[in-house]
């Protein structure tokens, strides 16, 4: 058993007969009344996100997890195939268990968390950022850059990302996987 002081981002807990992963948390100590922890929990089985508030000192049941490196092989409909980089065993996961499936490129190495009790995969942790090539975007109009204007662009995985006007087809860009936003252009 853990308490609210042990809450951190990425912790898996058992709550309402399901396993949830903590996405965000905030310790709040108001001037009047007891302290509490505001959390955003994501169900590892259904992918639903809910907000919950725990009072300070509340006991939470944490789930022991193990993290292993897996390489993304290919997607088949809503099923994603991964291979363990140590023993080459393959597993399949549903699209709902991935945070950003549109940004996952074949050959990308991700960390998959497993429940140590029954060896069930809980969640997939993507790298902080990925480098993808722009396959289609409208040409930017010269002189149209007085503000931070952006335009939609399609990347090699099929996802759509908003990029600055100076980005062209064939450019490689770094994309933040947590929110799918453009970070910078990558020179080779």
Short mmCIF file of C-alpha atoms in Angstrom, two decimals:
data_model
loop_
_atom_site.label_atom_id
_atom_site.label_comp_id
_atom_site.label_asym_id
_atom_site.label_seq_id
_atom_site.Cartn_x
_atom_site.Cartn_y
_atom_site.Cartn_z
CA UNK A 1 0.00 0.00 0.00
CA UNK A 2 1.15 3.50 -0.80
CA UNK A 3 -0.14 6.90 0.27
CA UNK A 4 -0.82 10.11 -1.63
CA UNK A 5 2.74 11.32 -0.94
CA UNK A 6 4.00 8.50 -3.22
CA UNK A 7 1.95 9.66 -6.22
CA UNK A 8 4.08 10.43 -9.27
CA UNK A 9 3.58 10.58 -13.02
CA UNK A 10 3.49 7.09 -14.56
CA UNK A 11 2.53 5.26 -11.33
CA UNK A 12 0.01 2.45 -11.86
CA UNK A 13 -2.65 2.05 -9.18
CA UNK A 14 -5.66 -0.20 -8.61
CA UNK A 15 -8.79 1.97 -8.30
CA UNK A 16 -12.50 1.05 -8.73
CA UNK A 17 -11.65 -2.57 -9.72
CA UNK A 18 -9.46 -1.42 -12.61
CA UNK A 19 -5.81 -0.48 -13.13
CA UNK A 20 -5.12 3.19 -13.82
CA UNK A 21 -1.94 5.02 -14.79
CA UNK A 22 -1.40 8.51 -13.34
CA UNK A 23 -0.97 10.98 -16.21
CA UNK A 24 -0.93 14.23 -14.20
CA UNK A 25 -1.03 15.14 -10.54
CA UNK A 26 -0.98 18.28 -8.42
CA UNK A 27 -0.51 18.53 -4.64
CA UNK A 28 -2.80 21.29 -3.34
CA UNK A 29 -2.51 22.76 0.14
CA UNK A 30 -5.22 25.39 0.51
CA UNK A 31 -5.00 28.01 3.24
CA UNK A 32 -8.12 26.64 4.87
CA UNK A 33 -8.88 22.94 5.15
CA UNK A 34 -6.83 19.79 4.60
CA UNK A 35 -4.37 19.20 1.74
CA UNK A 36 -5.37 17.02 -1.23
CA UNK A 37 -3.96 15.62 -4.46
CA UNK A 38 -5.72 16.32 -7.76
CA UNK A 39 -4.96 13.57 -10.32
CA UNK A 40 -5.76 12.67 -13.90
CA UNK A 41 -6.01 8.87 -14.26
CA UNK A 42 -6.03 6.84 -17.49
CA UNK A 43 -7.52 3.34 -17.50
CA UNK A 44 -5.06 0.86 -19.00
CA UNK A 45 -7.88 -1.46 -20.11
CA UNK A 46 -10.29 1.00 -21.75
CA UNK A 47 -8.12 4.11 -22.27
CA UNK A 48 -10.69 6.37 -20.58
CA UNK A 49 -9.32 9.36 -18.67
CA UNK A 50 -10.92 10.55 -15.43
CA UNK A 51 -10.17 13.25 -12.91
CA UNK A 52 -10.00 12.24 -9.27
CA UNK A 53 -9.12 13.97 -6.00
CA UNK A 54 -7.47 12.07 -3.16
CA UNK A 55 -7.38 13.57 0.33
CA UNK A 56 -3.91 13.84 1.91
CA UNK A 57 -2.77 10.60 3.54
CA UNK A 58 -5.30 8.50 1.59
CA UNK A 59 -4.05 4.94 1.03
CA UNK A 60 -3.78 3.83 -2.59
CA UNK A 61 -3.03 0.33 -3.87
CA UNK A 62 -0.10 0.50 -6.26
CA UNK A 63 0.52 -2.16 -8.91
CA UNK A 64 4.00 -3.62 -9.34
CA UNK A 65 5.10 -3.13 -12.94
CA UNK A 66 8.07 -4.19 -15.04
CA UNK A 67 9.30 -2.24 -18.07
CA UNK A 68 10.71 -3.95 -21.15
CA UNK A 69 11.98 -2.61 -24.50
CA UNK A 70 9.98 -3.59 -27.57
CA UNK A 71 10.39 -2.70 -31.23
CA UNK A 72 7.31 -1.75 -33.24
CA UNK A 73 7.02 -4.07 -36.26
CA UNK A 74 3.79 -3.21 -38.08
CA UNK A 75 0.14 -2.28 -37.69
CA UNK A 76 -2.71 -4.44 -38.98
CA UNK A 77 -6.00 -2.57 -38.70
CA UNK A 78 -6.34 -1.69 -35.00
CA UNK A 79 -3.80 -4.33 -33.93
CA UNK A 80 -0.17 -3.31 -33.40
CA UNK A 81 2.64 -5.91 -33.40
CA UNK A 82 5.75 -5.51 -31.21
CA UNK A 83 8.90 -7.62 -30.76
CA UNK A 84 10.93 -7.92 -27.55
CA UNK A 85 14.47 -6.66 -28.25
CA UNK A 86 15.99 -9.20 -25.82
CA UNK A 87 14.38 -12.56 -26.63
CA UNK A 88 12.55 -11.74 -29.94
CA UNK A 89 9.11 -12.81 -28.63
CA UNK A 90 6.24 -10.98 -30.30
CA UNK A 91 3.11 -9.51 -28.74
CA UNK A 92 0.09 -7.73 -30.17
CA UNK A 93 -1.67 -4.75 -28.59
CA UNK A 94 -4.88 -2.92 -29.45
CA UNK A 95 -4.74 0.68 -30.67
CA UNK A 96 -6.50 1.93 -27.52
CA UNK A 97 -3.55 1.00 -25.28
CA UNK A 98 -1.17 3.30 -27.20
CA UNK A 99 -0.94 7.01 -26.38
CA UNK A 100 0.04 8.27 -29.85
CA UNK A 101 -0.37 5.44 -32.40
CA UNK A 102 -0.31 7.85 -35.35
CA UNK A 103 3.27 8.87 -34.56
CA UNK A 104 4.62 5.31 -34.28
CA UNK A 105 7.06 4.50 -37.09
CA UNK A 106 8.06 0.95 -38.02
CA UNK A 107 11.29 -0.01 -36.22
CA UNK A 108 10.70 2.48 -33.37
CA UNK A 109 11.73 1.17 -29.92
CA UNK A 110 9.20 1.77 -27.13
CA UNK A 111 8.95 0.81 -23.46
CA UNK A 112 6.00 -1.43 -22.54
CA UNK A 113 4.92 -1.74 -18.89
CA UNK A 114 3.76 -5.16 -17.72
CA UNK A 115 1.85 -6.11 -14.56
CA UNK A 116 4.24 -8.42 -12.66
CA UNK A 117 1.36 -10.49 -11.21
CA UNK A 118 -0.10 -11.76 -14.50
CA UNK A 119 2.39 -10.44 -17.15
CA UNK A 120 -0.38 -8.46 -18.88
CA UNK A 121 0.78 -5.38 -20.85
CA UNK A 122 -0.50 -2.20 -19.20
CA UNK A 123 0.75 0.72 -21.28
CA UNK A 124 3.16 1.75 -24.00
CA UNK A 125 5.60 4.60 -23.29
CA UNK A 126 6.66 6.36 -26.48
CA UNK A 127 9.97 8.23 -26.72
CA UNK A 128 9.66 11.92 -25.78
CA UNK A 129 9.96 12.93 -29.43
CA UNK A 130 10.11 11.29 -32.86
CA UNK A 131 11.67 12.44 -36.14
CA UNK A 132 9.33 11.98 -39.12
CA UNK A 133 9.44 13.03 -42.76
CA UNK A 134 6.78 15.31 -44.25
CA UNK A 135 5.05 13.49 -47.14
CA UNK A 136 2.50 16.18 -48.09
CA UNK A 137 1.92 19.82 -47.27
CA UNK A 138 0.69 22.89 -49.12
CA UNK A 139 3.45 25.30 -50.14
CA UNK A 140 3.81 28.31 -47.82
CA UNK A 141 3.13 31.76 -49.24
CA UNK A 142 6.20 34.01 -49.05
CA UNK A 143 5.74 37.05 -46.82
CA UNK A 144 2.94 35.39 -44.87
CA UNK A 145 5.00 34.94 -41.69
CA UNK A 146 4.21 38.03 -39.62
CA UNK A 147 2.72 35.81 -36.93
CA UNK A 148 3.25 32.23 -35.81
CA UNK A 149 1.15 30.90 -38.67
CA UNK A 150 0.95 27.15 -39.17
CA UNK A 151 -0.36 24.81 -41.84
CA UNK A 152 -1.41 21.14 -41.74
CA UNK A 153 1.13 18.58 -42.96
CA UNK A 154 0.96 14.80 -43.37
CA UNK A 155 3.92 12.80 -42.03
CA UNK A 156 5.20 9.40 -43.17
CA UNK A 157 3.10 7.51 -40.60
CA UNK A 158 -0.11 9.07 -41.94
CA UNK A 159 -0.69 11.40 -38.98
CA UNK A 160 -1.46 15.09 -39.52
CA UNK A 161 0.61 17.71 -37.68
CA UNK A 162 0.50 21.52 -37.75
CA UNK A 163 3.87 22.91 -38.87
CA UNK A 164 5.24 26.42 -39.61
CA UNK A 165 4.84 27.81 -43.13
CA UNK A 166 8.54 27.35 -44.05
CA UNK A 167 8.33 23.53 -43.81
CA UNK A 168 8.21 21.77 -47.21
CA UNK A 169 7.63 18.21 -48.44
CA UNK A 170 10.64 15.99 -47.77
CA UNK A 171 11.73 17.92 -44.66
CA UNK A 172 12.27 15.94 -41.46
CA UNK A 173 10.65 17.37 -38.34
CA UNK A 174 10.84 16.52 -34.65
CA UNK A 175 7.40 15.96 -33.09
CA UNK A 176 6.54 15.90 -29.38
CA UNK A 177 4.72 12.59 -28.74
CA UNK A 178 2.90 13.78 -25.61
CA UNK A 179 0.70 16.26 -27.52
CA UNK A 180 1.57 15.68 -31.20
CA UNK A 181 2.97 19.17 -31.73
CA UNK A 182 5.83 20.35 -33.96
CA UNK A 183 9.11 21.00 -32.12
CA UNK A 184 11.77 21.77 -34.77
CA UNK A 185 13.08 21.00 -38.25
CA UNK A 186 15.88 18.41 -38.31
CA UNK A 187 18.86 19.04 -40.58
CA UNK A 188 20.79 16.05 -41.90
#
